[in-house]
Short mmCIF file of C-alpha atoms in Angstrom, two decimals:
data_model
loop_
_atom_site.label_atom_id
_atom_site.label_comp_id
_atom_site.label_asym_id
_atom_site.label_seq_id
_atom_site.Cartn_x
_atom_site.Cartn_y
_atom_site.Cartn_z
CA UNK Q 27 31.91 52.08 -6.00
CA UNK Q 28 30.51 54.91 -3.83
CA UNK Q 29 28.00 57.41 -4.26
CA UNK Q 30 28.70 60.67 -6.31
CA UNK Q 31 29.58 63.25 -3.51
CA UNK Q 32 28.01 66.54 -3.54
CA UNK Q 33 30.36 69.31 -2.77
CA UNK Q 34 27.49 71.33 -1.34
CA UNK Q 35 26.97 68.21 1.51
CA UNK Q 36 30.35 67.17 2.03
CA UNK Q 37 30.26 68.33 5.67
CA UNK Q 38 26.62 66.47 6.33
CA UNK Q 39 28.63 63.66 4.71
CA UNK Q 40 31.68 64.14 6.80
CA UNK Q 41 29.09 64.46 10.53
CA UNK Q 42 27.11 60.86 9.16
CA UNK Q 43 30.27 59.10 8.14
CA UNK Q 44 31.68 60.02 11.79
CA UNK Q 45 28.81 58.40 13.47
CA UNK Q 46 28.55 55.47 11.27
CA UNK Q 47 32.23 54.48 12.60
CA UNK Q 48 32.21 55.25 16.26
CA UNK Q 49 28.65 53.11 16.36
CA UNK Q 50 30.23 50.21 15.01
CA UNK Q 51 29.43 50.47 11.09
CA UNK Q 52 32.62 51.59 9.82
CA UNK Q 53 31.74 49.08 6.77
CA UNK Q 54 28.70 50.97 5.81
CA UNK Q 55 30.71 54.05 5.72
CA UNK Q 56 33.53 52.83 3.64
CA UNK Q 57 31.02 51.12 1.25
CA UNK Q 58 28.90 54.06 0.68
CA UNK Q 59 32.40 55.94 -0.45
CA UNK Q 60 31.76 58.38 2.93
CA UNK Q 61 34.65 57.44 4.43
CA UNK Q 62 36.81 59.48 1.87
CA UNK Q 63 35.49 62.38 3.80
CA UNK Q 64 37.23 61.87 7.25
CA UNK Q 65 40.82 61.98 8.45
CA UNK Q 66 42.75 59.00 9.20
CA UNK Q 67 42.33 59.61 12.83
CA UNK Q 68 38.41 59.94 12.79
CA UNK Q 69 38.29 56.52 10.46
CA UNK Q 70 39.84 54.52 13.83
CA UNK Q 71 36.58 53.57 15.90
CA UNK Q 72 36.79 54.70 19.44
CA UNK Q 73 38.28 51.32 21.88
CA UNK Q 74 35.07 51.87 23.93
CA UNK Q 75 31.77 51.27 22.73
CA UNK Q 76 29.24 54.32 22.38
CA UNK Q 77 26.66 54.40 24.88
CA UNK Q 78 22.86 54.51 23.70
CA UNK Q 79 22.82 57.88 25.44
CA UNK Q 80 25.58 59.07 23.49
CA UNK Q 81 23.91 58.57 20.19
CA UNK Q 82 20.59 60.62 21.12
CA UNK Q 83 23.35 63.62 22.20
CA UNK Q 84 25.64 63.20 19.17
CA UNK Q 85 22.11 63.39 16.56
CA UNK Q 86 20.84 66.39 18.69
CA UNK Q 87 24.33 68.42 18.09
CA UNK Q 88 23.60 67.64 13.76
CA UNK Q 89 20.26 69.50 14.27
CA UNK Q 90 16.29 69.00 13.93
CA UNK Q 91 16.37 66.61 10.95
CA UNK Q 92 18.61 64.08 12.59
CA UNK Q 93 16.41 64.36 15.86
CA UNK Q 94 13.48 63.82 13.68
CA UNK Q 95 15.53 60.89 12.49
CA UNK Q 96 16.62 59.74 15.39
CA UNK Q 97 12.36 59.80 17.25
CA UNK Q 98 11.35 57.87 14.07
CA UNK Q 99 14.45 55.29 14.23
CA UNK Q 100 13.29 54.68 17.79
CA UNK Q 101 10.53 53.15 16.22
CA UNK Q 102 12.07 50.80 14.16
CA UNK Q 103 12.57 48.35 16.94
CA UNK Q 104 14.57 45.79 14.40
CA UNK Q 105 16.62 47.65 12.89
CA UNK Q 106 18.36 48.77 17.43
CA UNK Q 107 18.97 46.98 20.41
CA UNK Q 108 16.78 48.24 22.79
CA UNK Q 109 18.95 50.93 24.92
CA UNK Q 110 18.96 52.45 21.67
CA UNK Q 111 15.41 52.71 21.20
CA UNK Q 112 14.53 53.84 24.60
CA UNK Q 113 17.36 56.80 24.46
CA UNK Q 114 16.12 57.69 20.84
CA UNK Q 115 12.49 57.82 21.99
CA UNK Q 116 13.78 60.49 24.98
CA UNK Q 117 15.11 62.84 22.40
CA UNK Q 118 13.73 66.13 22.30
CA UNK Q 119 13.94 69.19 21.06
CA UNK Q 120 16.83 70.91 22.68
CA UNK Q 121 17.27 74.55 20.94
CA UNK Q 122 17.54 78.05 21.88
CA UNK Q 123 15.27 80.76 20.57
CA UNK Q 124 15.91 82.47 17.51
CA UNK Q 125 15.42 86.41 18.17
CA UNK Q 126 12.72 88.70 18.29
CA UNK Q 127 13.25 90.70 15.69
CA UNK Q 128 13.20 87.72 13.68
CA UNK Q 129 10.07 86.57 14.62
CA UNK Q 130 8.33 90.14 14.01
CA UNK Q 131 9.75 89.70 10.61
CA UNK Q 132 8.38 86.84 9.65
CA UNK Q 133 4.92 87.52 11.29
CA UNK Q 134 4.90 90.36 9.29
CA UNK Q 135 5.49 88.97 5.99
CA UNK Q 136 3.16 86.27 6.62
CA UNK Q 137 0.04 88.09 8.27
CA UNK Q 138 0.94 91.11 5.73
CA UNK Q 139 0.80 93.58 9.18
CA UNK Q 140 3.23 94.11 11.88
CA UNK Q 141 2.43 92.69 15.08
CA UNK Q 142 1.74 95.78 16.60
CA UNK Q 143 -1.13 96.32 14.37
CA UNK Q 144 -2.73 92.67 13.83
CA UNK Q 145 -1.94 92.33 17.91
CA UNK Q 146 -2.68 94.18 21.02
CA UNK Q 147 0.05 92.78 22.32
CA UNK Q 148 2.65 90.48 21.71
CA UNK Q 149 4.95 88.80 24.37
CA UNK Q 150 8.69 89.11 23.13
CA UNK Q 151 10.03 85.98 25.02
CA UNK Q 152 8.49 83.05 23.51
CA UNK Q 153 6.74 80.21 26.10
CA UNK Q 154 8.34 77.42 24.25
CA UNK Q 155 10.38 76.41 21.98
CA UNK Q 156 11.64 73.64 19.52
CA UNK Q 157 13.71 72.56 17.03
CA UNK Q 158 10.95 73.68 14.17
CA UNK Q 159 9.64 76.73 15.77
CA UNK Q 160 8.31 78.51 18.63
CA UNK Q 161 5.23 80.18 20.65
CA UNK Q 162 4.84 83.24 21.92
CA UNK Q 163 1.93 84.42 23.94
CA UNK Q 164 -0.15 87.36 22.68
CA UNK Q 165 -3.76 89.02 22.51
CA UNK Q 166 -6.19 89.52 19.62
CA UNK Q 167 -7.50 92.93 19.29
CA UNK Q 168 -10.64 91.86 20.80
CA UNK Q 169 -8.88 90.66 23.94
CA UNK Q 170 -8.69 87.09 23.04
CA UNK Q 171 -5.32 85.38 25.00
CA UNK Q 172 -3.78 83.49 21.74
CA UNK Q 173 -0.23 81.23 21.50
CA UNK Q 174 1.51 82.35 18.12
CA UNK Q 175 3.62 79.34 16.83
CA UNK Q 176 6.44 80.92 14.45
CA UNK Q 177 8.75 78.70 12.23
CA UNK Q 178 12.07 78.94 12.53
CA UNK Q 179 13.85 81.20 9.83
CA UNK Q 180 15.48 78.92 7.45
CA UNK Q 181 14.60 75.52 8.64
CA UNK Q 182 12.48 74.03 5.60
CA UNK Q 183 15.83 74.79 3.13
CA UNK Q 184 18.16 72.77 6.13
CA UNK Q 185 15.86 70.16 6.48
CA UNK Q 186 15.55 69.39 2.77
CA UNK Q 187 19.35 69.57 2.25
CA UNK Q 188 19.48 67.37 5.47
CA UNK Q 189 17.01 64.93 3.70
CA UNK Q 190 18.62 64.90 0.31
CA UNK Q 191 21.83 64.15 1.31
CA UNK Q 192 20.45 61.16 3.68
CA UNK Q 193 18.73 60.63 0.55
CA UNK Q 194 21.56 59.58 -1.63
CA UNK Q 195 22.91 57.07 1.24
CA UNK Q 196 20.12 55.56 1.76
CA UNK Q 197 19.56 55.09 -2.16
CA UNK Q 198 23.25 53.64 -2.25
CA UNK Q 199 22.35 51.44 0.84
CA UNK Q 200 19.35 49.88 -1.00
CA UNK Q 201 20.72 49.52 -4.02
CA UNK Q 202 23.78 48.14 -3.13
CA UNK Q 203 24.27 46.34 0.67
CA UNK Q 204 22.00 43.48 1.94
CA UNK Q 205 21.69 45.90 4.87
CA UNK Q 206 19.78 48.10 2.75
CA UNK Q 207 17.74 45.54 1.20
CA UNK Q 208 16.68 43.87 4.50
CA UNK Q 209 15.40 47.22 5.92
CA UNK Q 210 14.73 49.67 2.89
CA UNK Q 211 16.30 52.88 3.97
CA UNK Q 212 14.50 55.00 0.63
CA UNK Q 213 11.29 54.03 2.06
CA UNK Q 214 12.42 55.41 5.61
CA UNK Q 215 13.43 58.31 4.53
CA UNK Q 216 10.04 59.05 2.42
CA UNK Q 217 8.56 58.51 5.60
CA UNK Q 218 10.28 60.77 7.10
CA UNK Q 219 10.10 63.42 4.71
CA UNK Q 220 6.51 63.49 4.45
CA UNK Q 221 6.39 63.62 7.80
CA UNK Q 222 8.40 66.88 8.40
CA UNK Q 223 6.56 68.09 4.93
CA UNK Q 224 3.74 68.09 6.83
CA UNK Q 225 5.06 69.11 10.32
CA UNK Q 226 6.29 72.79 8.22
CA UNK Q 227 3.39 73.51 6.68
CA UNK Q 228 1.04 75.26 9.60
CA UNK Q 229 -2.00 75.23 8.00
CA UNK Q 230 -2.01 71.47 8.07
CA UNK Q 231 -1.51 71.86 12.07
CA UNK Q 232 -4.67 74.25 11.86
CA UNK Q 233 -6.68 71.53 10.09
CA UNK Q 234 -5.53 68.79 12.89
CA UNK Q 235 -6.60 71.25 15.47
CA UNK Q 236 -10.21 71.75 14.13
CA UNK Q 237 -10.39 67.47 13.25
CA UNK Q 238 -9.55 66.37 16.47
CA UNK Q 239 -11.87 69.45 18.43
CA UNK Q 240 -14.36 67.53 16.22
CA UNK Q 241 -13.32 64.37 16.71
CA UNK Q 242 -13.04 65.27 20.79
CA UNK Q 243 -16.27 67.08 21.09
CA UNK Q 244 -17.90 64.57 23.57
CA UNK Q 245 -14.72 63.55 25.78
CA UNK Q 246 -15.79 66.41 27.98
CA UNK Q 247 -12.40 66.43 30.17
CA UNK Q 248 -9.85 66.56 27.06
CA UNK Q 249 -9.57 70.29 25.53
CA UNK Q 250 -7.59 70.97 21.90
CA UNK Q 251 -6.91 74.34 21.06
CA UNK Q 252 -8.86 76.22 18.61
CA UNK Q 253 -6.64 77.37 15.87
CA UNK Q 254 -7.42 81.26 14.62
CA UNK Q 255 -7.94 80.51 10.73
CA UNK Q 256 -7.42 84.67 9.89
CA UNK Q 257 -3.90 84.95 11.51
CA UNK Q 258 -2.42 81.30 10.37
CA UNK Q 259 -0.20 80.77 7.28
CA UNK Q 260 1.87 77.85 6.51
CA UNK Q 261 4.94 79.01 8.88
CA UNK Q 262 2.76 80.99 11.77
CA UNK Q 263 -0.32 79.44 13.43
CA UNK Q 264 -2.53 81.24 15.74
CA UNK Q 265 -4.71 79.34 17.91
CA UNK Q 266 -6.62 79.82 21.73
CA UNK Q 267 -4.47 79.48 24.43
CA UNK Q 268 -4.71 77.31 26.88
CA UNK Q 269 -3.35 77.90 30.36
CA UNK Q 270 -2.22 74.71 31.76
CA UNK Q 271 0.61 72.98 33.43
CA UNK Q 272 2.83 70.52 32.20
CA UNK Q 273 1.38 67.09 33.79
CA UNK Q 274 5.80 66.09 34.19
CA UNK Q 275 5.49 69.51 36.05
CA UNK Q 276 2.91 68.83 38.66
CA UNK Q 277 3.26 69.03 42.12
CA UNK Q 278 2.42 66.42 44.65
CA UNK Q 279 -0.09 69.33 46.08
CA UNK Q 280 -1.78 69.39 42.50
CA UNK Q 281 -1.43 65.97 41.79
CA UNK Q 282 -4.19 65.55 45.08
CA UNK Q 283 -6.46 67.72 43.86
CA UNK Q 284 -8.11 65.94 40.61
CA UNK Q 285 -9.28 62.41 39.88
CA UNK Q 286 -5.92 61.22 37.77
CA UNK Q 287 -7.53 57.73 37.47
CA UNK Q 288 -10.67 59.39 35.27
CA UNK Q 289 -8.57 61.22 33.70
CA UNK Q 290 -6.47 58.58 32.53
CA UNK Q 291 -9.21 56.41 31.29
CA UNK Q 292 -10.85 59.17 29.38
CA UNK Q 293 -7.33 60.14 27.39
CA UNK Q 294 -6.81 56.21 26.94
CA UNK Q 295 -10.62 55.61 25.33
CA UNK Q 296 -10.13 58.89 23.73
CA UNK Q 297 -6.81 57.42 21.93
CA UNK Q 298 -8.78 54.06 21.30
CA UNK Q 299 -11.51 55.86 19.21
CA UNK Q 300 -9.17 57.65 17.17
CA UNK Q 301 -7.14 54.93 16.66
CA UNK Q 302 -9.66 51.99 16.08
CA UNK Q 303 -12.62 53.76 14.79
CA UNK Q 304 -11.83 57.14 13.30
CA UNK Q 305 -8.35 55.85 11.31
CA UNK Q 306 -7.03 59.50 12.27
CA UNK Q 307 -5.17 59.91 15.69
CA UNK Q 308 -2.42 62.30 17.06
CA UNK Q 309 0.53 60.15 16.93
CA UNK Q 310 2.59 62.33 19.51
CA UNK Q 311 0.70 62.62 22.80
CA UNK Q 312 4.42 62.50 24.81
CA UNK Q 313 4.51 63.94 28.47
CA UNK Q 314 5.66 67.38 27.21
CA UNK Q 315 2.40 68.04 24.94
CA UNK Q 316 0.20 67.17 27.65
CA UNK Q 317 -1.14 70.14 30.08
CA UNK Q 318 -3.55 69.81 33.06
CA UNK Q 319 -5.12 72.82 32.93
CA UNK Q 320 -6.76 74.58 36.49
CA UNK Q 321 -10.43 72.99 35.50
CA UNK Q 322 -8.79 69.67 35.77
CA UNK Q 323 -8.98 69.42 32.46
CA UNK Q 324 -6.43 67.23 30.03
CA UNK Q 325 -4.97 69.76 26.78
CA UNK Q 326 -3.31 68.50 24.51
CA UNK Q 327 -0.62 70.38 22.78
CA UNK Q 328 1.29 70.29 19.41
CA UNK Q 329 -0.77 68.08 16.69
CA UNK Q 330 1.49 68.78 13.83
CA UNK Q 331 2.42 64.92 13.79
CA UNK Q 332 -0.48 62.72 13.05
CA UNK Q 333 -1.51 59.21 11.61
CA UNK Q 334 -3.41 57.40 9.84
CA UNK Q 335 -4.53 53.48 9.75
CA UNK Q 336 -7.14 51.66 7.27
CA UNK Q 337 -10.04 49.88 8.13
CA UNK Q 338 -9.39 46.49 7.32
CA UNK Q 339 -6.02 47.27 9.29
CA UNK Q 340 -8.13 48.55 12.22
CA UNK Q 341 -9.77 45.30 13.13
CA UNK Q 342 -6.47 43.50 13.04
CA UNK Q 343 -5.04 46.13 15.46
CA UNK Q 344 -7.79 45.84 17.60
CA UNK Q 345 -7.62 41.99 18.27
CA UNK Q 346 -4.06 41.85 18.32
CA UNK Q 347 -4.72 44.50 21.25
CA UNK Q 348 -7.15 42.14 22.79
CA UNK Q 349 -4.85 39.12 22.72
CA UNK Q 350 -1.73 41.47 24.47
CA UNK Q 351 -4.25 42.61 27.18
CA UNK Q 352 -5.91 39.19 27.91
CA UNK Q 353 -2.34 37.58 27.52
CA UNK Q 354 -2.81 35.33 24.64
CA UNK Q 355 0.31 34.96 23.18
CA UNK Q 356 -0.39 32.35 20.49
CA UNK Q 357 -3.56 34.49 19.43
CA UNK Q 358 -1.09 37.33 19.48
CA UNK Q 359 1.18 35.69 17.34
CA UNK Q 360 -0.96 34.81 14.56
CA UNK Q 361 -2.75 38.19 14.12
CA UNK Q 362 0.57 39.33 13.64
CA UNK Q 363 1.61 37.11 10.80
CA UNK Q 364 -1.77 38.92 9.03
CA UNK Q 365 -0.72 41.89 9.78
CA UNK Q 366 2.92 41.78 7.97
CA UNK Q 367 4.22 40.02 5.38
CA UNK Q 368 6.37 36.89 6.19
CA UNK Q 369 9.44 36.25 3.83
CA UNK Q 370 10.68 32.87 2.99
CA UNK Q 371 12.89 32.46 6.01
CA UNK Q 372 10.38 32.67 8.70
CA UNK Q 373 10.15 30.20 11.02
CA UNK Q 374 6.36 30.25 12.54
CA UNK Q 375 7.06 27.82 15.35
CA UNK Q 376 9.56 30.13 16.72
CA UNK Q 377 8.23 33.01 15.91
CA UNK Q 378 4.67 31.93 17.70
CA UNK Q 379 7.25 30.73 20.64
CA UNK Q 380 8.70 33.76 21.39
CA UNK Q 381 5.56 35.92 21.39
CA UNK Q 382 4.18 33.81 24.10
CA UNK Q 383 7.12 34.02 26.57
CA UNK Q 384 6.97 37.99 25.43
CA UNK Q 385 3.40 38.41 26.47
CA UNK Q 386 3.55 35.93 29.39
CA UNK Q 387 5.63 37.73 31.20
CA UNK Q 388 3.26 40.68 31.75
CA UNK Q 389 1.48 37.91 33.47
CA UNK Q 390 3.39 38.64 36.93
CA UNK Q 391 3.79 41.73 36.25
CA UNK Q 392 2.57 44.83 38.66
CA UNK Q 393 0.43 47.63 37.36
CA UNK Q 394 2.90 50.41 37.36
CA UNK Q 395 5.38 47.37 35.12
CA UNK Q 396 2.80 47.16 32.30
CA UNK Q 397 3.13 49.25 29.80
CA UNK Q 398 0.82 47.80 26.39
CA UNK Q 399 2.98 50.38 23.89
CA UNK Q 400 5.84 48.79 25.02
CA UNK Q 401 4.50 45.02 24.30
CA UNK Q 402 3.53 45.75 20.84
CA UNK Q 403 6.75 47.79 20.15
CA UNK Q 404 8.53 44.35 21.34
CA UNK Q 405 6.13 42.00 19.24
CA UNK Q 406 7.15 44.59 16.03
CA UNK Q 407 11.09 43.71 17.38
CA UNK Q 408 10.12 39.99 17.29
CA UNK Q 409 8.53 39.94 14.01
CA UNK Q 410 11.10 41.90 12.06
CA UNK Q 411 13.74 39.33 13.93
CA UNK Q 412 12.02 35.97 12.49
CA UNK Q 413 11.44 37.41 9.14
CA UNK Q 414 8.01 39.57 9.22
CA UNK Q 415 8.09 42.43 7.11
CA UNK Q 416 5.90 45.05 9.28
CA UNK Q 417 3.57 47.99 8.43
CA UNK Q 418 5.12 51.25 9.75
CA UNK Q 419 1.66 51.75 11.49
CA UNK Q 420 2.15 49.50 13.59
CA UNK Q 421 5.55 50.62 15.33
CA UNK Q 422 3.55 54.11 15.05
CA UNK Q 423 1.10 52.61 17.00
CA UNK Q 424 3.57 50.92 19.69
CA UNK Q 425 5.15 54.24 19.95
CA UNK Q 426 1.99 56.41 20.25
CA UNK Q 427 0.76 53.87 23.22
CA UNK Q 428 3.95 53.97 24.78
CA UNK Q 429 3.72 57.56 25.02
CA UNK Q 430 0.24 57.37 26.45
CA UNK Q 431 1.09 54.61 28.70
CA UNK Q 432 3.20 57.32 30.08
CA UNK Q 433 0.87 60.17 30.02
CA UNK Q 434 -1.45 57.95 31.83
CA UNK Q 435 0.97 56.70 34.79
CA UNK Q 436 1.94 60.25 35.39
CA UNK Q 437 -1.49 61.45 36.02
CA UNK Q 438 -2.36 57.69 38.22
CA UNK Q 439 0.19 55.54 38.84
CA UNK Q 440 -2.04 52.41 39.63
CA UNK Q 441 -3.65 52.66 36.00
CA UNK Q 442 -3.70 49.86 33.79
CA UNK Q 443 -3.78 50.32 30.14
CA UNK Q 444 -5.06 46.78 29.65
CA UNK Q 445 -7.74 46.49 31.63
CA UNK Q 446 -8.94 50.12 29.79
CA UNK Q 447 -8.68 48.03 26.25
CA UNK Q 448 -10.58 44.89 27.76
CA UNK Q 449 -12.95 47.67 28.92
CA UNK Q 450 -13.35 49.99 25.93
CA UNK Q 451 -13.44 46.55 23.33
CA UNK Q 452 -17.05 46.61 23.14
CA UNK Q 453 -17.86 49.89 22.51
CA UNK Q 454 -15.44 50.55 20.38
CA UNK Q 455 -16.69 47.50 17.95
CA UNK Q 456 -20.12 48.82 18.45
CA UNK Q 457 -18.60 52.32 16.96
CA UNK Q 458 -17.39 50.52 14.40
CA UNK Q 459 -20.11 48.89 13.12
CA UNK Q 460 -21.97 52.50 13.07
CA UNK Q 461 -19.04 54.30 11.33
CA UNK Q 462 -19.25 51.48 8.33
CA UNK Q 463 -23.14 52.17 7.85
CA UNK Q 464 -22.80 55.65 7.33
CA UNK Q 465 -23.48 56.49 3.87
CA UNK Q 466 -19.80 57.89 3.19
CA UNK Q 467 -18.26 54.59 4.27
CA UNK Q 468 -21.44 52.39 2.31
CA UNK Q 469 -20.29 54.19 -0.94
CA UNK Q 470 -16.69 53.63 -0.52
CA UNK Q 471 -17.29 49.87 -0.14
CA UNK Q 472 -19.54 50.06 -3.19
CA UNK Q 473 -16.78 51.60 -5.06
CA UNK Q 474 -14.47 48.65 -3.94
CA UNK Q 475 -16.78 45.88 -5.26
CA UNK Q 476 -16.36 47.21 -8.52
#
């Protein structure tokens, strides 16, 4: 028994069947019924094994949902070995530019004027683009220099015809293989949806932009956009430009001229804050939506994805940060049996084992080797292994600081992430204790009591 196939995804069923076979899961495929869509040739799995490399290409040829797919399943370090996960988390956005003509349409429709009339200009080849949209430079009619994002035509109906279709299987995987059951594809894929949701509707981007120029306002070397309320819409977004370059772009002339080691700490404490004390951080600060502007200056770029993480899971996060920094595995290892939910199976003594020889290692270690997003990404891997059932915050988290960790070698190469945590600790309890004596916070706990 298979699921019922929908005539209108047969191809999408066709494309995921393919790849479930040549990576090795041709069972999976048959069970699901998705094998009925191939030919008898395309049901024989290649003789040589698919490279990790070769999966990241294969899901960027199906299209933006799949290499949405593919950055979040680069998080889910139990569910790939780890050349998997590192070629996953390299996937980008790989897509030429839909036409201008298109894009003056659907400014038009949106802002209810043509360009030519809500703009004094309007650059025609856009500055960037990706797989949901892309920016064009321009000028307000008072003079104002503004980046335009514009959606791409179409995308919302692909991407929820993508997602229901991925939908079904991973229903049929839940419901029906121990696979499923082990790693709960439905929830996955919820995550994932609400995720794009969110990434297509503009006006949530807009909010992010004015939260975290809020949130920002006294990290005086990190600059976010200010979005342009009056000329955003869910599928166009105005906001300030900001003339930067790309800190993977940087020359060794530029790299001279600024203190990369102050910068670096300030992004990293900046990160912390969000993270530990507000509960609301951007969860995609990757090389490529990082500028260093000519002020010396850090931007950041593109806050469409964000998170979010709970008090009472803040202060777990926070030690268990502590304990990877100072190298204490065994402490390690038991804040992160509170953090997840152990089944039946798991085995503590091992589990507790292998987190200290994971965490010992950074030990010898050099500076430009440690990487702190990395170490909790590989204490997620560990705990999904021995039976842990994890909160998807915490491979967010692994991922975000991996990410950062790489922001912040590229702009100093000698900077240690660790010894910014050991540093920022203090504060960042002391900012803690504040935040739960405002009045908000008092009332919510009030409210919980009851």
């Amino acid at each position: 028994m298979g699921i019922s196939l929908k005539p209108q995804h047969l191809n999408r069923y066709r494309q995921i069947s393919w790849l479930l076979v040549k990576y090795g899961r041709s069972d999976l495929a048959k069970e699901t019924g998705l094998e009925e869509t191939l030919t008898a040739e395309e049901r024989v799995r290649p003789r040589e094994a698919a490279k990790a490399d070769e999966l990241a290409a294969d899901l960027e040829k199906l299209g933006p949902t799949f290499v949405k797919l593919g950055q979040l399943l680069s998080t889910r370090v139990e569910l790939l070995p780890r050349p998997y996960l590192d070629a996953l988390a390299r996937l980008q956005d790989k897509v030429e530019p839909f036409g201008f003509a298109e894009v003056e349409k659907i400014v038009t429709s949106e802002l209810g004027v043509r360009t030519s009339k809500a703009f004094s200009d309007f650059e025609s080849k856009p500055i960037a683009s990706a797989s949901l949209g892309q920016v064009h430079l321009a000028h307000l009619r008072d003079g104002r220099p503004v980046a335009v994002k514009v959606q791409r035509p179409d995308i919302r109906e692909q991407m929820v015809e993508d997602l229901d279709a991925l939908g079904e299987i991973a229903e049929f995987l839940d419901n029906h293989t121990e696979f499923g059951q082990r790693y709960q594809f439905t929830r996955m894929l919820e995550e994932l949806r609400k995720s794009l949701m969110r990434e297509l509707d503009y006006r949530q981007e807009a909010h992010n932009l004015a939260a975290f120029r809020e949130q920002l306002k006294d990290f005086t070397h990190i600059v976010v956009p200010a979005p342009i309320a009056d000329y955003s819409t869910s599928r166009v977004l105005t906001m300030e430009y900001v003339s930067g370059v790309k800190i993977t772009e940087m020359s060794p002339l530029t790299r001279m001229d600024f203190d990369g080691e102050m910068l670096a700490g300030e992004l990293f404490r900046a990160y912390l804050n969000q993270i530990l004390v507000e509960g609301f951080f951007h969860a995609d600060p990757h090389p490529g939506n990082v500028s260093l502007t000519s002020d010396h200056r850090i931007a950041l770029l593109d806050l469409g994805m964000v998170g979010r993480i709970m008090p009472r899971l803040q202060e777990d996060l926070l030690q268990l940060l502590l304990a990877i920094s100072e190298g204490h595995g065994e402490d390690a290892a038991q804040i992160a049996i509170k953090i997840g939910q152990p089944r039946r199976e798991f085995d503590q003594t091992e589990f507790t084992r292998r987190i200290s020889e994971i965490i010992g290692q950074q030990k010898t270690a050099t500076v430009e080797q440690m990487q702190v997003g990395r170490l909790v990404l590989e204490v997620t891997r560990c705990a999904a292994d021995c039976q842990i059932r994890v909160p998807p915050e915490l491979t967010m988290l692994g991922k975000t600081l991996l990410n950062l960790d790489q922001v912040g070698r590229a702009l100093a190469p000698q900077f240690d992430p660790n010894a910014s945590i050991r540093r920022n600790a203090a504060q960042i309890l002391q900012q803690r204790v504040l935040k739960s004596l405002s009045p908000g916070n008092l009332f919510s706990g009030v409210l919980e009591l009851k």
